[in-house]
Each structure stands twice: as structure tokens, then as C-alpha cells.
Amino acid sequence: MIEVRRLNKSFGDLQVLKDVDLKVEKGEVVCLIGASGSGKSTLLRCINFLEQGQSGEIWIEGRLVEGKKDNLAKIRQEVGMVFQLFNLFPHKTVLGNVIEAPVMVKKVPVKQATEEAVTLLEKVGLADKAGSYPSQLSGGQKQRVAIARALAMHPKVMLFDEPTSALDPELVGEVLTVIKQLAREGMTMIVVTHEMAFAREVAEWVVYMDEGRIVEISKPAQMFDEPREARTREFLSRVLQKTDQNSETRSA
Amino acid sequence: MGIVEYFIYFYGLLVNSGPIFTQATILTLRLTATALLLGIVIGLFFAMLKISKNRVFNCIADAYITIIRGTPLIVQIFWIYFGLAPILDIPAFWAASLALAVHNGAYIAEIFRGGIQSINRGQMEAALSLGMTYLLAMRRIILPQAFKRCIPPLGNQFIIGLKDSSLAAFVTMPELFMIAMRRANRWPGDALEYYTIAGLYYLALVVVFTFLVKKLESRLDVDK
């Protein structure tokens, strides 16, 4: 479905991705974890060519995508993306956000696009907000609209770039619930996340990245219970400890 | 003459010159509207060149903006009226409008560039990630938001453009300032009064225009 081969990416002198290889099969959910600055978001952004690597290959559905030559807009229609900061269009209503791309890009008639949008908004639990503007929504609601907006293009794969990192703790759950449901429906997804419990629950594979390299790719049980690499273990003990502290302070 | 008599006298001049100044006002508005509409198109075009990643486009936009901002408007009007217009057989109205458009376009280009660049990069990324092309994303997502932020500085530029249209008097346009000049030449004793009257017309136009911009701004504020 998606294959990344020996991808290298630098910003100026800083090399953020080093010989990254990653393969995601149809219907799989892959979670990328790692410290900030480890390159996981950049990897995600390279997959739909919001960034372009200096070398390496991106294969989507068995086809090599060439960033300079190919019609990237066409390819991106198949690859939905959800951003950390939602990036809803503030000048459009919730409904307007969801139907924008189907109508303008795929030329779906407005009526049909609207019907589909309402179904999608029901799915993310926001049918009653169709006429609201993004500024009137909470962060969790915004992110659910962003998910509906991406789904409206019927993508073959969804990329989530830290979808809950900008949310207040009490709003994280509602967004994760939607993503989990997508996973159950068999959507192929790559999710950059700091939510370890979520990764353990939904991921087929968990990928740990550090300093631009993939350190370990394991099944969740192995990754979280007996990671193979020392660096993974160290990272996990650090974040899991922090999570425990957080939940203690929250319950206190 | 006492102050009261003077005001009565001035009022007489104002009323008597009313019809001809009203006609001149219409020409001033036509000149300004044409110039600003063209100026918006020119400005948008050069703003796009300026934010493009293509170096050649950037250089073209920079050269245009530098030359226009660096030379007096009256020189630009003469370039087009005496230089370009005879060759291309452009009538005086269009020569004046074009010069004003090219001039305002440089400032409007900078206003648009600022507006476009003030829109969060995530907006373009979200649009692209949905499969939109760069130009479609610009038209549907970036520009509508940028335009809104541009309204206050654009309104300001329009006011400047309205007043700058008075320089079209020097290429035979019988707009407000030209009429004041003609009357001042014919009746030198009332020169100051006629220039003041022209000034009052401009002032009235600016006040009305400012009010309309304010209205527009608050009407477009719905989603914020």
C-alpha cells in the first residue's frame, strides 16, 4: 500500500530523516512514536509530499511517486491527512469545510456532497454543528471535523500527525474514539502519536524513531512489554512514567 | 468683508459651481474606480509573482515595485500619457486610469503579499492535502481569508488613490482638481476658495468611503 525506501531529508544542515524504510500494508494501522524532533512528523509529511526528501523513494499502491514530475494533487486525493492544529478553514462552516474538496476537486454535485458530508458528520458525532464556524467549536470538535473533511475525499490511507497533542486532556478521548472506529472499519492509517495506550490498542505495528532513524518496528505487545532495543526501553520508561505522573495529578 | 459675509460669499461660490463640480466628481470617481479595479488585478498578479518560489518571478515583481514606488506618480502619468498613449493610441481617460492603476498596483501588491503571508501555512497544507492544486487552494482558501485582512490597508490605499487621481488634471482630465484650477485661473481672486471647494468634495468622498469600508469590515467579520 505505502512503502518508503531509504528516505533522506534535511532542512539545511540538519538531517531529520536518515535512510528511513517503512512498509504499510492495506488495512494496517501503524503508530509512529518517539521524542519530539525524532523525525516522525517529517516522515508523515514526506509521504504526501508536503515535504520532499533529498533522496529515497515513496511508493503508493505499487507505484513510485516522483515529486517533481507526478501530479501530486491527484495522489494526495488518495492520502487523507489530519494535522495537529486541525487547520480547518475558518471562513467556511463545518459543512463548507467538509464539502469543499469533493465539490471543488472531484466535482461532486453540491447536493450529493452535502448528503455525504452529513453522514460523515454523524459518524464523528457532529451532525448538529454543520452550520457552525470552526471558531465556535472546541478543539476536540475541530479535530473530528478535520477527520470528516479528510474522509470526504474517500482516501485509501489516512495520515494523522499528532491528532490529539493540541487538545485539552479531557478532549483527547473523543478524537481517539473516532480514530479507533476507523481502525475497526479497516482504514489504512499511519498515526504519529504520544498516546501510548492508544498505540497499544489499535496499532498493528509500532514504529519507534529516534534522531531521524527508525530504531525499532514491533508489534505493540512486544514494543511496550519487552522492547528489543535499549533506546526504545529508555524512551518508553521515560514517557510512561510521565503519563503515570500525569494521571496521578489528574486524579488527585 | 466680515466673517459672516465671507461665509455667505463662499456659500454662493459653492452653490454656483455645484453642477460643474458634480460632473467633475463623477469623472473623479470613474477614474478612481477604473484605476483601483485595474490596480487590484495588477496588485494580485505581482503579489503572486512575489510569493512564488520562482526567482525570475520574484525579480520581476521586485523591479516593478521598486520602480513604481521610487518614482513620482506625475512622472508615471506623463510616461504613459506622452510616451505610451500616442504609440498605442490610448485616449486620455485610459492613459490616466492606467497610470493610476500601475501606480496603485505596486502598493496593492505589497498589501496582498502581506495579507497572503499572514495566513497560517497550515491552511495551504490542509488544502493541498485534500488534493487541491496550488492555484485552487489560493483561490478558495488563502485569498478569501487574505482579502479580509487586507480590507483596512486597502481602504487606506483607496483613499490615497482617490486623492492621487487629482494628478490626472495634468493630462487634460476635467476632474475635480482640473475644474478648480480652471476657475482659479479665470477668477484669481477666488482661487483659494475654488481649491478649498475641490478639497471639500474630496473630503466628502473620503468620509463616505471610510464609512463604507467600516461597514464592509464588520459584515465580513462573521466567522471570527
PDB file of C-alpha atoms in Angstrom, chain A residues 45 48 50-51 73 76-77 79 81 83 87-92 100-101 104-105 133 135 149-150 153, chain B residues 120-133 136 139-142 144-145 148 222-224:
ATOM      1  CA  ARG A  45       4.667  14.842   5.694  1.00  0.00           C
ATOM      2  CA  ASN A  48       2.025  13.023   0.972  1.00  0.00           C
ATOM      3  CA  LEU A  50       4.170  18.303   1.869  1.00  0.00           C
ATOM      4  CA  GLU A  51       7.922  17.870   2.265  1.00  0.00           C
ATOM      5  CA  ALA A  73      -2.722  16.860  -6.248  1.00  0.00           C
ATOM      6  CA  ARG A  76      -2.957  13.496  -2.351  1.00  0.00           C
ATOM      7  CA  GLN A  77      -6.632  12.810  -3.056  1.00  0.00           C
ATOM      8  CA  VAL A  79      -3.965  10.189   1.080  1.00  0.00           C
ATOM      9  CA  MET A  81      -4.188  13.969   6.387  1.00  0.00           C
ATOM     10  CA  PHE A  83      -2.990  17.874  11.416  1.00  0.00           C
ATOM     11  CA  ASN A  87      -6.152  23.587  10.047  1.00  0.00           C
ATOM     12  CA  LEU A  88      -9.864  23.923   9.449  1.00  0.00           C
ATOM     13  CA  PHE A  89     -10.808  26.684   7.007  1.00  0.00           C
ATOM     14  CA  PRO A  90     -12.034  29.448   9.329  1.00  0.00           C
ATOM     15  CA  HIS A  91     -14.023  31.264   6.639  1.00  0.00           C
ATOM     16  CA  LYS A  92     -16.189  28.221   5.961  1.00  0.00           C
ATOM     17  CA  GLU A 100     -15.019  21.912  -0.167  1.00  0.00           C
ATOM     18  CA  ALA A 101     -12.653  19.348  -1.664  1.00  0.00           C
ATOM     19  CA  MET A 104     -14.072  21.743  -5.995  1.00  0.00           C
ATOM     20  CA  VAL A 105     -11.643  18.909  -6.718  1.00  0.00           C
ATOM     21  CA  TYR A 133     -17.947  28.063  12.116  1.00  0.00           C
ATOM     22  CA  SER A 135     -14.174  29.286  15.838  1.00  0.00           C
ATOM     23  CA  ARG A 149     -13.149  16.567   5.975  1.00  0.00           C
ATOM     24  CA  ALA A 150     -10.310  14.210   5.092  1.00  0.00           C
ATOM     25  CA  MET A 153     -12.354  12.527  -0.283  1.00  0.00           C
TER      26      MET A 153
ATOM     27  CA  ASN B 120      -1.094  30.335   8.567  1.00  0.00           C
ATOM     28  CA  ARG B 121       0.924  27.902   6.444  1.00  0.00           C
ATOM     29  CA  GLY B 122      -1.282  25.098   7.721  1.00  0.00           C
ATOM     30  CA  GLN B 123      -4.157  26.425   5.623  1.00  0.00           C
ATOM     31  CA  MET B 124      -2.270  25.837   2.382  1.00  0.00           C
ATOM     32  CA  GLU B 125      -1.051  22.465   3.640  1.00  0.00           C
ATOM     33  CA  ALA B 126      -4.561  21.355   4.571  1.00  0.00           C
ATOM     34  CA  ALA B 127      -5.873  22.429   1.164  1.00  0.00           C
ATOM     35  CA  LEU B 128      -3.053  20.657  -0.677  1.00  0.00           C
ATOM     36  CA  SER B 129      -3.509  17.538   1.426  1.00  0.00           C
ATOM     37  CA  LEU B 130      -7.128  17.399   0.254  1.00  0.00           C
ATOM     38  CA  GLY B 131      -5.935  17.165  -3.329  1.00  0.00           C
ATOM     39  CA  MET B 132      -6.331  20.812  -4.313  1.00  0.00           C
ATOM     40  CA  THR B 133      -3.852  22.338  -6.712  1.00  0.00           C
ATOM     41  CA  LEU B 136      -7.231  26.309  -6.438  1.00  0.00           C
ATOM     42  CA  ARG B 139      -8.379  30.992  -4.852  1.00  0.00           C
ATOM     43  CA  ARG B 140     -10.666  29.081  -2.495  1.00  0.00           C
ATOM     44  CA  ILE B 141      -8.795  29.018   0.805  1.00  0.00           C
ATOM     45  CA  ILE B 142      -5.967  31.544   1.058  1.00  0.00           C
ATOM     46  CA  PRO B 144     -10.664  34.839   0.733  1.00  0.00           C
ATOM     47  CA  GLN B 145      -9.009  34.934   4.148  1.00  0.00           C
ATOM     48  CA  LYS B 148     -10.435  40.126   4.565  1.00  0.00           C
ATOM     49  CA  VAL B 222     -18.915  36.779  10.892  1.00  0.00           C
ATOM     50  CA  ASP B 223     -16.558  33.824  11.265  1.00  0.00           C
ATOM     51  CA  LYS B 224     -14.122  35.407  13.716  1.00  0.00           C
TER      52      LYS B 224
END
